[in-house]
C-alpha atoms as one frame of an Amber mdcrd trajectory, in Angstrom:
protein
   0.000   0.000   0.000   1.122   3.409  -0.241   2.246   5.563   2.601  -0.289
   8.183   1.219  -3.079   6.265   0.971  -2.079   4.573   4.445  -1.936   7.895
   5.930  -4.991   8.778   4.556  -6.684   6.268   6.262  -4.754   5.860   9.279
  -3.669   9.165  10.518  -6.861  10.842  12.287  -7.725   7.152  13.826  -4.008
   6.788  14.900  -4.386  10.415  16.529  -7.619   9.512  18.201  -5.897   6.154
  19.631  -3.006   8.469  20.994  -4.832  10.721  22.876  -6.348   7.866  24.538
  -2.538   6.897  26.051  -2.152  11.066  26.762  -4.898  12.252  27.869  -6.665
  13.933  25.323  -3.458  16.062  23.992  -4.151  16.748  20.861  -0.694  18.314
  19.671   1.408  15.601  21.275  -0.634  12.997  19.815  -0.155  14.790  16.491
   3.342  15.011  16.818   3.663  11.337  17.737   1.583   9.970  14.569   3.675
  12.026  12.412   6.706  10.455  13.981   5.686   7.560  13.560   4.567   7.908
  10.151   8.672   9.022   9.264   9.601   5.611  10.670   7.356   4.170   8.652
   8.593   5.512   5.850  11.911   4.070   6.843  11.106   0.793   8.214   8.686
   0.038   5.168   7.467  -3.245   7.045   5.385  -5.944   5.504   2.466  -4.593
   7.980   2.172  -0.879   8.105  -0.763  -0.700  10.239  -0.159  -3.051  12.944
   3.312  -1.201  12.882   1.997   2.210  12.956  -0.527   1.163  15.817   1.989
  -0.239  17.990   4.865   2.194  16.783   2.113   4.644  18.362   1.256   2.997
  21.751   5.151   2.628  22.183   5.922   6.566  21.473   3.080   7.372  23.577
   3.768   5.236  26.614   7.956   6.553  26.303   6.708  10.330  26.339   4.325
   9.385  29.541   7.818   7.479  30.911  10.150  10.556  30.557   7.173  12.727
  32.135   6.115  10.272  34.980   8.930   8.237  35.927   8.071   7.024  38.959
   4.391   5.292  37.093   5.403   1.819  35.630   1.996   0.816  33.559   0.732
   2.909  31.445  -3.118   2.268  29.946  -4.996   4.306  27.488  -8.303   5.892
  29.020 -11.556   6.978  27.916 -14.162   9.203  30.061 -14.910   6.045  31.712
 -11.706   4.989  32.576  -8.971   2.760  32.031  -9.779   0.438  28.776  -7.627
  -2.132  27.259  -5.047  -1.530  24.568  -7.402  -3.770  22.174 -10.521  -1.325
  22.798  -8.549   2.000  22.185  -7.203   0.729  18.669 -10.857  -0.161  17.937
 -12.141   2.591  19.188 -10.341   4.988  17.141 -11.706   4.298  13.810 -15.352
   4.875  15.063 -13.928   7.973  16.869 -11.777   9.323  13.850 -15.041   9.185
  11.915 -17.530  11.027  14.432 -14.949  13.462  14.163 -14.594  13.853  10.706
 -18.711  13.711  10.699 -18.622  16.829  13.374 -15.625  18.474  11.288 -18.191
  18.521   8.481 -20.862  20.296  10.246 -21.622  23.843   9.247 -19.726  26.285
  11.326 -22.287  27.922  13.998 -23.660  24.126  14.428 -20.463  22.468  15.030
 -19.347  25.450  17.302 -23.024  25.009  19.386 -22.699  21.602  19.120 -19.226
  21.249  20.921 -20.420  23.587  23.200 -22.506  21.452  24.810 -20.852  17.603
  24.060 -17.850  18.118  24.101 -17.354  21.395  26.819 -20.646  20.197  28.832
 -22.029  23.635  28.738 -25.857  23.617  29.241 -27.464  25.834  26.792 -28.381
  28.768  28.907 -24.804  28.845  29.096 -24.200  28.677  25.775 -26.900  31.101
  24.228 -25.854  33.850  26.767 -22.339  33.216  25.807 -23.437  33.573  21.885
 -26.153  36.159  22.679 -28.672  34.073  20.709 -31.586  32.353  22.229 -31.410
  28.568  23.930 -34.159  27.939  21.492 -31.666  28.672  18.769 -29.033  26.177
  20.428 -31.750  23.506  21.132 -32.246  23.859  17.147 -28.460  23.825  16.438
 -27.922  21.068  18.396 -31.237  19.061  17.512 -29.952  20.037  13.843 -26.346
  18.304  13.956 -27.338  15.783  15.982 -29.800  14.884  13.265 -27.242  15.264
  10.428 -24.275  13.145  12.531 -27.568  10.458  12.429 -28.164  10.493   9.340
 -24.489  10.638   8.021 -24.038   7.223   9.826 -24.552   3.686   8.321 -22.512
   2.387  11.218 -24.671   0.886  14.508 -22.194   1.816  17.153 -21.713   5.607
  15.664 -25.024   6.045  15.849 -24.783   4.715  19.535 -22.083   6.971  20.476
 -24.389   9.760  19.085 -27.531   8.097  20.624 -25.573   8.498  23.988 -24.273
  12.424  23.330
């Protein structure tokens, strides 16, 4: 395969997996994948994506080392805790793509929208913050909510978004 089309596919899932090792940074994460992708293009192994996945986990879990020295395991998390190494990797591709789904959203809607998911703002909070009226966010909200829905063929998207 080529690296670009492997990065195509892999890169925003490979992100999402290694912010589950570091806590949600995004830019370390970033900087990791694209690390990773550089030894990629140097190793060139028979099996890019089990290398890049475990290339990833191993990067993340040294950067947590040279921060934390005194921890000895390290386990990717999600907002409900510590999950297996298995569950991250799988995760990520249904995560990448919610993202990408939310990336596509117009821009007032996605900005309402991760207002109150992602930031937990209620939407008092959020109109008065916007100056628009919490009718106006329940719409923007009820609006993406319905497009992520509809954008998704895949049963456990829609239950992530079932569960927003």
């Amino acid at each position: 395969m080529l690296i670009e089309t492997t990065f195509r596919k892999l890169y925003r899932p490979l992100c999402v997996y290694a912010m589950h090792y570091l806590n949600g940074d995004v830019e370390e994460s970033e900087d990791i994948v694209q690390n990773c992708f550089v030894k990629l293009w140097e190793v060139r192994p028979d099996n890019e994506r089990a290398f890049l996945y475990t290339a990833v986990r191993n990067a993340c879990i040294d950067h947590l080392r040279r921060i934390h020295p005194e921890v000895m395991n390290f386990a990717p998390y999600d907002l409900d805790g510590m999950i297996s190494d298995d569950e991250a990797r799988d995760r990520s591709f249904t995560e990448a793509r919610l993202w990408k789904l939310i990336d596509e959203l117009p821009d007032r809607c996605r900005e309402i929208f991760l207002m109150s998911k992602r930031d937990g703002m209620k939407y008092s909070e959020i109109a008065a913050e916007l100056g628009i009226s919490v009718k106006t966010v329940e719409h923007q909200i009820s609006k993406a909510l319905r497009r992520l829905r509809d954008a998704s063929s895949d049963r456990q998207l829609y239950f992530v978004l079932a569960i927003a």
